[in-house]
């Protein structure tokens, strides 16, 4: 038995080391900048001479430019591009920016509800940037001549459009841009915006010529992948859309780039298509069925989401219109659900909730309800934990009753094990018969753990996906519950200028997690197998390392859960004194056995 226990301990130690090293490798891959501040041009080092100015580091979780030269150039280019006089201002509750009259392009959008970083001085989060800037992303609407018909001079991509004097796009004042091709056709782009993130674009062509013409309306989203957020196994970043009522989180940028033609044609009728990051997205929503779509990588390295409408024939003196909606902004749950209720199929699923959205969305709803009641998401997470533990309290009571019953029959189990030590099958049969006679369920003690797994996973998804949790403070040094704890013990909470590796980035919350889990396990009855008992002794500290890089809100939930479990165990021990007495006796027996072993 001693050799077996020694072997088990060695295996447990090796497994622990492998988990820690493997977890560190995984954290560095999926969260490469988990404990690093967002790059800033003033902080980043200058590029090495001879190095490419466009080289980028691995994408960050939130996305954004990562190369120092790109960040500096973006600031310079934005200032020059937005200073041009040929722009129509956009002023709405959700979005601010401008429309470029060169090309009639929507290429300047920032959100009014979300800042670019924790520092409000950094300004609002930018969604669109003009063509040619390092962070370029924009939407353009136009026409191409229909195939097999006489060519029609359509507005080029850099055509100069005309706007009414003093025009400004607001929810109360739509704006119409016009263009005359000089051949009898007049083109118009009418923009309307709502209070959130939706811009409706109506493309109109009027034929004043003597002969019929045929044209094909098109719409494009253009963007660089330099600003893309991290694309991981549980959160998609890149091209996506809904086709024939089914949401597709794909292809990836790499899929488009690696295709032979640099084009991925989408199958099915597009309900909406575009590009998504973890918190932001831009999508085109066609007016009705009949459009086709594709994702394309241009030779310039820019990705495009293209929407093509059927060609339209326009008789002399007639006109044709086509309406497309553009969503460009934050993936706020209530906003997306509201658009879905207004007729956009599955728009609420643009947030990659995954298979368990049926459970995650109610958790998110409860969390937001608690937040509105108390005004602090950290406190709301703690209250959510109280609610969860309260709902599970009857299960915990049954768990302790089962533990008491298991302890009570341990002498009988030991007798069976001794009697049939050479016949494992018979031993198992007799143990199962004993469980049945005594009315004991050996799995009852695991039930609370299994019930908490979906809740824990749901909160994890809520914290990493919901923009509502982004930059939400708790108290003291916790300024963002969706990000890891920024204070680390190894660098003396920021006093030393170095960042410890991810698996050693132990913050205050991770330490509290390990301590509370340690005391929680100490209150549990000692295991009969010494090897198992040693594993339980190691587990709190192993989990401290594993959980350190996770969102502070998730650690706050687990710490609160541990504290409540400790209080719950103390209460239930008072209700089951025989269990406490047995636990103390078992602990004393283990101590004596350990002393004899020495």
Coordinates of C-alpha atoms in Angstrom, one line a residue:
X1 CA 0.0 0.0 0.0
X2 CA 2.9 2.4 0.8
X3 CA 4.4 1.8 -2.6
X4 CA 1.0 2.4 -4.2
X5 CA 0.6 5.7 -2.3
X6 CA 4.1 6.7 -3.3
X7 CA 3.4 6.0 -6.9
X8 CA 0.2 7.9 -6.8
X9 CA 1.9 10.9 -5.2
X10 CA 4.6 10.9 -7.9
X11 CA 2.0 10.7 -10.6
X12 CA 0.0 13.5 -9.0
X13 CA 3.1 15.7 -8.7
X14 CA 4.0 15.1 -12.4
X15 CA 0.5 15.8 -13.5
X16 CA 0.4 19.0 -11.5
X17 CA 3.6 20.2 -13.1
X18 CA 2.3 19.3 -16.6
X19 CA -0.9 21.1 -16.0
X20 CA 0.8 24.2 -14.8
X21 CA 3.3 24.3 -17.7
X22 CA 0.6 23.4 -20.3
X23 CA -1.7 26.0 -18.8
X24 CA 1.0 28.6 -19.1
X25 CA 1.6 27.7 -22.7
X26 CA -2.1 28.0 -23.4
X27 CA -2.5 31.3 -21.6
X28 CA 0.4 32.8 -23.5
X29 CA -1.2 31.6 -26.8
X30 CA -4.8 32.7 -26.1
X31 CA -4.0 35.7 -23.9
X32 CA -0.6 37.0 -25.2
X33 CA -1.1 40.4 -23.7
X34 CA -3.3 39.4 -20.7
X35 CA -1.2 41.3 -18.2
X36 CA 0.2 44.0 -20.5
X37 CA -1.2 47.5 -20.9
X38 CA -2.6 48.5 -24.3
X39 CA 0.3 49.7 -26.5
X40 CA 0.7 53.4 -26.8
X41 CA 2.9 55.3 -29.3
X42 CA 4.6 57.1 -26.5
X43 CA 5.5 53.9 -24.6
X44 CA 6.4 51.6 -27.5
X45 CA 10.0 51.3 -28.6
X46 CA 11.0 52.6 -32.0
X47 CA 11.2 49.9 -34.7
X48 CA 14.5 48.2 -35.3
X49 CA 16.3 49.8 -38.3
X50 CA 15.5 47.7 -41.4
X51 CA 12.5 46.2 -39.8
X52 CA 9.1 46.4 -41.5
X53 CA 7.0 49.3 -40.3
X54 CA 3.9 47.3 -40.8
X55 CA 5.0 44.3 -38.8
X56 CA 2.5 43.5 -36.1
X57 CA 2.6 41.6 -32.8
X58 CA 0.1 38.9 -32.0
X59 CA -3.4 40.5 -31.7
X60 CA -4.5 41.5 -28.3
X61 CA -7.8 40.3 -26.7
X62 CA -9.6 43.5 -27.5
X63 CA -7.9 44.2 -30.8
X64 CA -6.3 47.5 -32.0
X65 CA -3.0 48.4 -33.5
X66 CA 0.0 46.8 -31.8
X67 CA 2.9 48.1 -33.8
X68 CA 4.5 51.3 -32.5
X69 CA 5.0 52.8 -35.9
X70 CA 1.4 52.1 -37.0
X71 CA 0.1 53.7 -33.8
X72 CA 2.0 56.9 -34.4
X73 CA 1.1 57.0 -38.1
X74 CA -2.6 56.4 -37.4
X75 CA -2.7 59.4 -35.1
X76 CA -0.9 61.6 -37.8
X77 CA -3.0 60.3 -40.7
X78 CA -6.3 60.7 -38.8
X79 CA -5.6 64.3 -38.0
X80 CA -4.8 65.0 -41.7
X81 CA -7.7 63.0 -43.1
X82 CA -10.4 64.4 -40.8
X83 CA -9.3 68.0 -41.3
X84 CA -10.3 67.9 -44.9
X85 CA -13.3 70.2 -45.6
X86 CA -15.2 67.8 -47.8
X87 CA -16.9 66.0 -45.0
X88 CA -20.5 65.8 -43.6
X89 CA -20.7 65.6 -39.8
X90 CA -22.4 62.7 -38.1
X91 CA -23.8 63.5 -34.6
X92 CA -26.0 60.9 -33.0
X93 CA -26.4 59.5 -29.4
X94 CA -24.5 56.3 -30.3
X95 CA -22.1 57.4 -33.0
X96 CA -20.1 60.5 -34.0
X97 CA -17.9 61.0 -37.1
X98 CA -18.2 62.1 -40.6
X99 CA -18.9 61.0 -44.2
X100 CA -16.2 61.6 -46.8
X101 CA -17.7 63.3 -49.9
X102 CA -14.8 61.8 -51.9
X103 CA -16.4 58.4 -52.7
X104 CA -19.4 59.0 -50.4
X105 CA -17.6 56.8 -47.9
X106 CA -18.6 56.3 -44.2
X107 CA -15.0 56.2 -42.9
X108 CA -15.0 58.1 -39.6
X109 CA -17.0 56.6 -36.8
X110 CA -16.5 56.6 -33.0
X111 CA -18.7 55.3 -30.3
X112 CA -20.1 57.8 -27.8
X113 CA -20.7 55.1 -25.1
X114 CA -17.3 53.4 -24.9
X115 CA -13.8 54.8 -24.4
X116 CA -10.8 53.5 -26.2
X117 CA -9.1 52.6 -22.8
X118 CA -9.5 53.0 -19.1
X119 CA -8.1 56.4 -19.5
X120 CA -10.9 58.7 -20.6
X121 CA -8.4 61.1 -21.9
X122 CA -7.7 58.6 -24.7
X123 CA -11.1 59.5 -26.1
X124 CA -13.9 57.3 -27.5
X125 CA -13.5 53.9 -29.1
X126 CA -12.9 54.3 -32.8
X127 CA -14.9 52.0 -35.1
X128 CA -14.0 53.3 -38.6
X129 CA -10.9 55.0 -39.9
X130 CA -10.3 56.4 -43.4
X131 CA -8.7 54.5 -46.3
X132 CA -4.9 54.6 -46.2
X133 CA -4.6 54.9 -42.4
X134 CA -3.1 51.9 -40.6
X135 CA -6.4 51.1 -38.9
X136 CA -8.5 51.6 -42.0
X137 CA -12.1 50.3 -41.9
X138 CA -15.0 51.9 -43.8
X139 CA -18.2 51.2 -45.7
X140 CA -19.0 52.3 -49.2
X141 CA -22.1 52.0 -51.3
X142 CA -22.3 52.2 -55.1
X143 CA -23.1 50.6 -58.4
X144 CA -21.4 48.7 -61.2
X145 CA -22.6 48.4 -64.8
X146 CA -24.8 45.3 -65.4
X147 CA -23.2 42.5 -67.3
X148 CA -24.2 42.1 -71.0
X149 CA -25.6 45.6 -71.3
X150 CA -24.4 49.0 -72.6
X151 CA -21.9 50.4 -70.1
X152 CA -23.2 53.2 -67.8
X153 CA -20.8 55.7 -66.3
X154 CA -21.2 54.9 -62.6
X155 CA -19.6 56.9 -59.7
X156 CA -16.0 55.8 -59.3
X157 CA -14.7 54.9 -55.8
X158 CA -13.1 58.4 -55.6
X159 CA -16.0 60.3 -57.2
X160 CA -16.8 63.7 -55.7
X161 CA -20.3 63.7 -54.3
X162 CA -22.4 66.8 -53.6
X163 CA -24.1 67.5 -50.2
X164 CA -26.5 70.3 -49.3
X165 CA -24.9 73.3 -47.7
X166 CA -24.6 72.8 -43.9
X167 CA -25.7 69.2 -44.1
X168 CA -25.3 67.2 -40.8
X169 CA -26.4 63.6 -40.3
X170 CA -28.5 63.2 -37.1
X171 CA -31.4 61.0 -36.1
X172 CA -33.7 64.0 -37.0
X173 CA -31.9 65.0 -40.3
X174 CA -31.1 62.5 -43.0
X175 CA -28.5 63.6 -45.6
X176 CA -28.7 62.9 -49.3
X177 CA -25.5 63.0 -51.5
X178 CA -25.9 63.3 -55.2
X179 CA -23.8 62.7 -58.3
X180 CA -24.5 63.4 -62.0
X181 CA -22.6 61.2 -64.5
X182 CA -23.2 63.7 -67.3
X183 CA -24.8 60.9 -69.4
X184 CA -28.4 61.3 -68.2
X185 CA -28.2 59.4 -65.0
X186 CA -28.3 60.9 -61.5
X187 CA -27.2 58.9 -58.5
X188 CA -28.1 59.6 -54.9
X189 CA -27.1 58.2 -51.5
X190 CA -29.4 59.0 -48.7
X191 CA -28.1 58.3 -45.2
X192 CA -30.3 58.1 -42.1
X193 CA -29.1 57.2 -38.6
X194 CA -30.8 56.1 -35.4
X195 CA -29.9 56.6 -31.7
X196 CA -27.7 53.5 -31.5
X197 CA -25.4 52.1 -34.2
X198 CA -27.5 51.7 -37.3
X199 CA -27.2 53.7 -40.5
X200 CA -29.7 53.2 -43.3
X201 CA -28.4 53.9 -46.8
X202 CA -30.8 54.2 -49.7
X203 CA -29.2 54.0 -53.1
X204 CA -31.2 55.7 -55.9
X205 CA -30.6 56.0 -59.6
X206 CA -32.8 58.2 -61.8
X207 CA -32.6 57.8 -65.6
X208 CA -33.2 61.0 -67.5
X209 CA -31.6 59.6 -70.7
X210 CA -33.3 58.6 -73.8
X211 CA -32.6 54.9 -73.5
X212 CA -33.0 52.3 -70.8
X213 CA -30.0 51.4 -68.7
X214 CA -29.1 48.5 -66.4
X215 CA -26.9 48.7 -63.3
X216 CA -26.1 46.6 -60.3
X217 CA -26.1 48.0 -56.7
X218 CA -23.2 47.0 -54.5
X219 CA -22.1 47.6 -50.9
X220 CA -18.7 47.0 -49.4
X221 CA -17.0 46.8 -46.0
X222 CA -13.3 47.3 -46.2
X223 CA -10.9 46.7 -43.3
X224 CA -7.4 45.7 -42.3
X225 CA -6.7 42.8 -40.0
X226 CA -4.0 44.7 -38.1
X227 CA -6.7 45.9 -35.7
X228 CA -8.4 42.5 -35.3
X229 CA -8.9 41.1 -31.9
X230 CA -7.6 37.7 -31.0
X231 CA -9.4 34.8 -32.8
X232 CA -9.5 31.9 -30.4
X233 CA -11.3 28.6 -30.0
X234 CA -14.2 30.1 -28.0
X235 CA -14.4 33.7 -29.4
X236 CA -14.4 34.3 -33.1
X237 CA -12.7 37.4 -34.7
X238 CA -13.0 38.0 -38.4
X239 CA -15.5 37.6 -41.2
X240 CA -18.9 36.3 -40.2
X241 CA -22.6 36.6 -41.1
X242 CA -26.0 35.0 -41.1
X243 CA -27.1 33.1 -44.2
X244 CA -30.6 31.6 -44.7
X245 CA -31.3 32.1 -41.0
X246 CA -28.1 30.4 -39.7
X247 CA -25.3 32.4 -38.1
X248 CA -21.8 31.4 -39.3
X249 CA -18.7 32.5 -37.3
X250 CA -16.4 32.1 -40.2
X251 CA -14.3 32.0 -42.3
X252 CA -11.2 33.3 -40.5
X253 CA -9.0 35.9 -42.0
X254 CA -6.5 33.2 -42.7
X255 CA -9.1 31.1 -44.5
X256 CA -9.6 34.0 -47.0
X257 CA -5.9 34.7 -47.3
X258 CA -5.0 31.1 -47.9
X259 CA -7.8 30.4 -50.5
X260 CA -6.4 30.0 -54.0
X261 CA -8.4 33.0 -55.4
X262 CA -8.3 35.0 -52.2
X263 CA -12.1 34.9 -52.3
X264 CA -14.6 33.0 -50.1
X265 CA -18.1 33.0 -51.7
X266 CA -20.9 32.6 -49.1
X267 CA -23.6 30.0 -49.7
X268 CA -27.2 31.0 -49.1
X269 CA -29.1 34.3 -48.9
X270 CA -27.2 36.8 -46.8
X271 CA -29.3 38.0 -43.9
X272 CA -26.2 40.1 -42.8
X273 CA -22.5 39.9 -43.3
X274 CA -19.5 41.7 -42.0
X275 CA -16.5 41.6 -39.7
X276 CA -16.5 41.1 -35.9
X277 CA -14.1 41.7 -33.1
X278 CA -14.7 40.7 -29.5
X279 CA -16.6 43.9 -28.6
X280 CA -17.2 45.7 -32.0
X281 CA -18.6 44.7 -35.4
X282 CA -19.6 46.2 -38.7
X283 CA -22.2 44.5 -40.8
X284 CA -24.2 45.0 -43.9
X285 CA -27.9 44.1 -43.8
X286 CA -29.6 43.8 -47.2
X287 CA -33.1 45.1 -47.7
X288 CA -34.5 41.8 -49.0
X289 CA -33.7 38.4 -50.5
X290 CA -31.8 38.1 -53.7
X291 CA -28.4 39.4 -52.8
X292 CA -25.1 37.4 -53.0
X293 CA -22.0 37.9 -50.9
X294 CA -18.4 37.1 -50.5
X295 CA -15.3 37.8 -48.5
X296 CA -12.2 38.9 -50.4
X297 CA -8.6 39.8 -49.7
X298 CA -7.4 42.5 -52.1
X299 CA -3.8 42.6 -53.4
X300 CA -3.3 45.6 -51.1
X301 CA -3.8 43.4 -48.1
X302 CA -7.2 44.8 -47.2
X303 CA -10.2 42.5 -46.5
X304 CA -13.6 43.1 -48.0
X305 CA -17.1 41.9 -47.3
X306 CA -19.0 42.4 -50.5
X307 CA -22.7 42.5 -51.0
X308 CA -24.0 42.3 -54.6
X309 CA -27.6 43.0 -55.6
X310 CA -29.4 41.7 -58.7
X311 CA -29.1 44.0 -61.7
X312 CA -31.9 46.5 -62.2
X313 CA -33.2 47.8 -65.6
X314 CA -34.3 51.5 -65.5
X315 CA -36.5 52.8 -68.3
X316 CA -36.2 56.5 -69.4
X317 CA -37.9 58.8 -66.9
X318 CA -37.8 56.1 -64.2
X319 CA -35.8 55.4 -61.1
X320 CA -34.8 52.5 -58.9
X321 CA -33.8 52.3 -55.3
X322 CA -32.1 49.8 -53.0
X323 CA -31.8 50.1 -49.2
X324 CA -29.0 48.6 -47.1
X325 CA -28.5 49.0 -43.4
X326 CA -25.1 49.4 -41.9
X327 CA -24.4 48.4 -38.3
X328 CA -21.1 49.8 -37.0
X329 CA -20.6 49.9 -33.2
X330 CA -20.5 48.0 -30.0
X331 CA -22.2 44.6 -29.6
X332 CA -24.5 45.6 -26.8
X333 CA -26.9 42.8 -26.0
X334 CA -30.0 44.9 -25.6
X335 CA -29.3 46.8 -28.8
X336 CA -28.7 43.7 -30.9
X337 CA -31.8 42.0 -29.5
X338 CA -33.9 45.1 -30.2
X339 CA -32.7 45.0 -33.9
X340 CA -33.5 41.3 -34.1
X341 CA -37.0 42.0 -32.7
X342 CA -37.4 44.6 -35.5
X343 CA -36.7 42.0 -38.2
X344 CA -33.0 41.3 -38.6
X345 CA -32.7 37.5 -38.3
X346 CA -30.6 36.2 -35.4
X347 CA -28.9 39.5 -34.9
X348 CA -28.6 38.9 -31.2
X349 CA -26.4 35.9 -32.0
X350 CA -23.8 38.2 -33.5
X351 CA -22.4 37.8 -29.9
X352 CA -20.7 34.4 -30.0
X353 CA -22.5 32.9 -26.9
X354 CA -21.9 29.4 -28.2
X355 CA -24.0 26.3 -27.5
X356 CA -24.9 27.3 -24.0
X357 CA -26.5 30.7 -24.7
X358 CA -29.8 29.4 -23.3
X359 CA -28.0 29.5 -19.9
X360 CA -25.5 32.3 -20.4
X361 CA -28.1 34.9 -21.4
X362 CA -30.2 34.4 -18.3
X363 CA -27.1 34.7 -16.1
X364 CA -26.2 37.9 -18.0
X365 CA -29.8 39.2 -17.5
X366 CA -29.6 38.5 -13.8
X367 CA -26.2 40.1 -13.5
X368 CA -27.4 43.3 -15.3
X369 CA -30.5 43.4 -13.1
X370 CA -28.4 43.3 -10.0
X371 CA -26.0 45.9 -11.4
X372 CA -28.9 48.3 -12.0
X373 CA -30.0 47.7 -8.4
X374 CA -26.6 48.4 -6.8
X375 CA -24.6 50.3 -9.4
X376 CA -21.4 48.3 -9.2
X377 CA -20.7 45.2 -11.3
X378 CA -18.3 43.7 -8.7
X379 CA -21.0 43.9 -6.1
X380 CA -23.5 42.5 -8.6
X381 CA -21.2 39.5 -9.2
X382 CA -21.0 38.9 -5.4
X383 CA -24.8 39.1 -5.1
X384 CA -25.1 36.7 -8.1
X385 CA -22.9 34.3 -6.1
X386 CA -25.2 34.7 -3.1
X387 CA -28.2 33.9 -5.3
X388 CA -26.5 30.8 -6.8
X389 CA -25.4 29.5 -3.4
X390 CA -28.9 30.2 -2.0
X391 CA -30.6 28.2 -4.8
X392 CA -28.1 25.4 -4.3
X393 CA -28.4 25.3 -0.5
X394 CA -30.8 22.4 -0.4
X395 CA -28.5 20.4 -2.6
X396 CA -25.6 21.2 -0.2
X397 CA -27.7 20.0 2.7
X398 CA -28.2 16.7 0.9
X399 CA -24.5 16.6 0.1
X400 CA -23.6 16.8 3.7
X401 CA -26.2 14.3 4.7
X402 CA -24.7 11.9 2.1
X403 CA -21.2 12.6 3.5
X404 CA -22.4 11.8 7.0
X405 CA -23.9 8.6 5.7
X406 CA -20.7 7.7 3.8
X407 CA -18.7 8.3 6.9
X408 CA -21.0 6.1 9.0
X409 CA -20.6 3.1 6.7
X410 CA -16.8 3.4 6.3
X411 CA -16.1 0.6 8.9
X412 CA -18.3 -1.7 6.9
X413 CA -16.6 -0.7 3.7
X414 CA -13.2 -1.4 5.2
X415 CA -14.4 -4.8 6.3
X416 CA -15.6 -5.6 2.8
X417 CA -12.3 -4.5 1.3
X418 CA -10.3 -6.7 3.7
X419 CA -12.6 -9.7 3.2
X420 CA -12.4 -9.5 -0.6
X421 CA -9.0 -7.9 -1.1
X422 CA -8.1 -10.6 -3.6
X423 CA -11.3 -10.4 -5.6
X424 CA -11.8 -6.8 -6.8
X425 CA -15.0 -7.6 -8.8
X426 CA -16.7 -9.3 -5.8
X427 CA -15.5 -6.4 -3.6
X428 CA -17.1 -3.9 -5.9
X429 CA -20.4 -5.9 -6.0
X430 CA -20.5 -6.0 -2.2
X431 CA -19.8 -2.3 -1.8
X432 CA -22.6 -1.5 -4.3
X433 CA -24.9 -3.7 -2.3
X434 CA -23.9 -1.9 0.9
X435 CA -24.7 1.4 -0.7
X436 CA -28.1 0.1 -1.7
X437 CA -28.9 -1.3 1.8
X438 CA -27.8 1.8 3.6
X439 CA -29.5 4.2 1.0
X440 CA -26.2 6.0 0.3
X441 CA -25.4 7.7 -3.0
X442 CA -21.6 8.1 -3.4
X443 CA -22.0 10.6 -6.1
X444 CA -24.2 13.0 -4.1
X445 CA -21.2 14.9 -2.9
X446 CA -20.2 15.7 -6.5
X447 CA -23.6 17.1 -7.4
X448 CA -23.0 20.7 -6.2
X449 CA -19.7 20.8 -8.2
X450 CA -21.4 19.6 -11.4
X451 CA -24.2 22.1 -10.9
X452 CA -21.8 25.0 -10.5
X453 CA -19.9 24.2 -13.7
X454 CA -22.5 25.6 -16.2
X455 CA -22.9 28.7 -13.9
X456 CA -19.1 29.2 -13.8
X457 CA -18.8 28.8 -17.6
X458 CA -21.7 31.1 -18.2
X459 CA -20.1 33.8 -16.1
X460 CA -16.8 33.3 -17.9
X461 CA -18.4 33.8 -21.3
X462 CA -20.3 36.9 -20.0
X463 CA -17.1 38.4 -18.7
X464 CA -15.1 37.9 -21.9
X465 CA -17.9 38.6 -24.4
X466 CA -20.2 41.3 -23.1
X467 CA -19.1 44.9 -23.9
X468 CA -21.2 45.9 -20.9
X469 CA -18.6 44.4 -18.6
X470 CA -15.7 46.1 -20.4
X471 CA -13.9 48.7 -18.2
X472 CA -16.4 48.1 -15.3
X473 CA -14.6 48.9 -12.0
X474 CA -15.1 47.1 -8.7
X475 CA -13.1 48.8 -5.9
X476 CA -9.6 49.9 -5.0
X477 CA -7.2 48.7 -7.7
X478 CA -9.7 46.7 -9.7
X479 CA -10.6 49.1 -12.5
X480 CA -11.7 46.5 -15.1
X481 CA -13.5 43.3 -14.1
X482 CA -13.2 41.9 -17.6
X483 CA -9.4 42.1 -17.4
X484 CA -6.9 40.2 -15.2
X485 CA -5.9 41.5 -11.8
X486 CA -3.3 44.2 -12.6
X487 CA -1.3 43.9 -9.3
X488 CA 1.2 41.1 -9.1
X489 CA 3.0 39.9 -6.0
X490 CA 6.3 39.1 -7.8
X491 CA 6.8 42.7 -9.0
X492 CA 5.7 44.1 -5.6
X493 CA 2.4 45.3 -7.0
X494 CA 4.0 47.3 -9.8
X495 CA 6.9 48.8 -7.8
X496 CA 9.4 46.8 -9.8
X497 CA 9.4 47.4 -13.5
X498 CA 9.0 43.9 -14.9
X499 CA 6.0 41.7 -15.9
X500 CA 6.1 38.2 -14.5
X501 CA 5.3 35.3 -16.9
X502 CA 1.6 34.5 -17.1
X503 CA 1.6 31.5 -14.8
X504 CA 3.5 33.4 -12.1
X505 CA 1.5 36.6 -12.4
X506 CA -0.2 35.9 -9.1
X507 CA -2.3 38.9 -8.0
X508 CA -4.1 39.6 -4.8
X509 CA -7.3 38.0 -6.1
X510 CA -5.6 34.8 -7.1
X511 CA -3.9 34.6 -3.7
X512 CA -7.3 35.1 -2.0
X513 CA -8.7 32.4 -4.2
X514 CA -6.0 30.0 -3.1
X515 CA -6.4 30.9 0.6
X516 CA -10.2 30.6 0.6
X517 CA -10.1 27.3 -1.3
X518 CA -7.5 26.0 1.2
X519 CA -9.8 26.7 4.2
X520 CA -12.8 25.3 2.3
X521 CA -10.9 22.0 1.7
X522 CA -9.7 22.0 5.3
X523 CA -13.4 21.9 6.4
X524 CA -14.1 18.8 4.2
X525 CA -13.7 15.4 5.8
X526 CA -10.3 13.9 5.2
X527 CA -10.0 11.4 2.4
X528 CA -9.4 7.7 3.2
X529 CA -6.7 7.5 0.6
X530 CA -3.6 9.5 1.7
X531 CA -2.7 10.2 -2.0
X532 CA -6.1 11.7 -2.6
X533 CA -5.8 13.8 0.6
X534 CA -2.4 15.1 -0.7
X535 CA -3.9 16.0 -4.0
X536 CA -6.7 18.0 -2.3
X537 CA -4.0 19.8 -0.3
X538 CA -2.2 20.8 -3.5
X539 CA -5.4 21.7 -5.4
X540 CA -6.0 25.2 -3.9
X541 CA -2.5 26.4 -4.8
X542 CA -2.6 24.8 -8.2
X543 CA -5.9 26.6 -8.9
X544 CA -4.4 29.8 -7.7
X545 CA -1.8 29.6 -10.6
X546 CA -4.3 28.4 -13.1
X547 CA -6.9 31.1 -12.4
X548 CA -4.5 34.1 -12.1
X549 CA -4.7 35.2 -15.7
X550 CA -8.5 35.0 -15.8
X551 CA -10.8 38.0 -15.6
X552 CA -10.9 39.7 -12.2
X553 CA -14.7 39.3 -12.1
X554 CA -14.4 35.5 -12.4
X555 CA -12.0 35.3 -9.5
X556 CA -14.3 37.6 -7.5
X557 CA -17.1 35.2 -8.1
X558 CA -15.1 32.2 -7.1
X559 CA -13.7 33.8 -3.9
X560 CA -17.2 34.9 -2.9
X561 CA -18.4 31.3 -3.6
X562 CA -15.6 29.9 -1.4
X563 CA -16.4 32.2 1.5
X564 CA -20.1 31.3 1.3
X565 CA -19.2 27.6 1.1
X566 CA -17.0 27.9 4.2
X567 CA -19.9 29.6 6.1
X568 CA -22.3 27.0 4.7
X569 CA -20.1 24.2 5.8
X570 CA -19.8 25.6 9.3
X571 CA -23.5 25.9 9.5
X572 CA -24.1 22.4 8.3
X573 CA -21.5 21.0 10.6
X574 CA -23.5 22.5 13.4
X575 CA -26.6 20.6 12.0
X576 CA -24.6 17.4 11.7
X577 CA -22.3 17.2 14.7
X578 CA -21.6 13.5 14.1
X579 CA -20.0 14.4 10.7
X580 CA -17.7 17.0 12.4
X581 CA -16.7 14.5 15.1
X582 CA -16.0 11.9 12.4
X583 CA -14.0 14.4 10.4
X584 CA -11.9 15.4 13.4
X585 CA -11.3 11.7 14.3
X586 CA -10.3 10.9 10.8
X587 CA -7.9 13.9 10.8
X588 CA -6.4 12.7 14.1
X589 CA -6.0 9.2 12.7
X590 CA -4.2 10.6 9.6
X591 CA -1.9 12.7 11.9
X592 CA -1.0 9.7 14.0
X593 CA -0.4 7.5 10.9
X594 CA 1.8 10.2 9.4
X595 CA 3.7 10.5 12.7
X596 CA 4.2 6.7 12.8
X597 CA 5.4 6.8 9.2
X598 CA 8.1 9.3 10.1

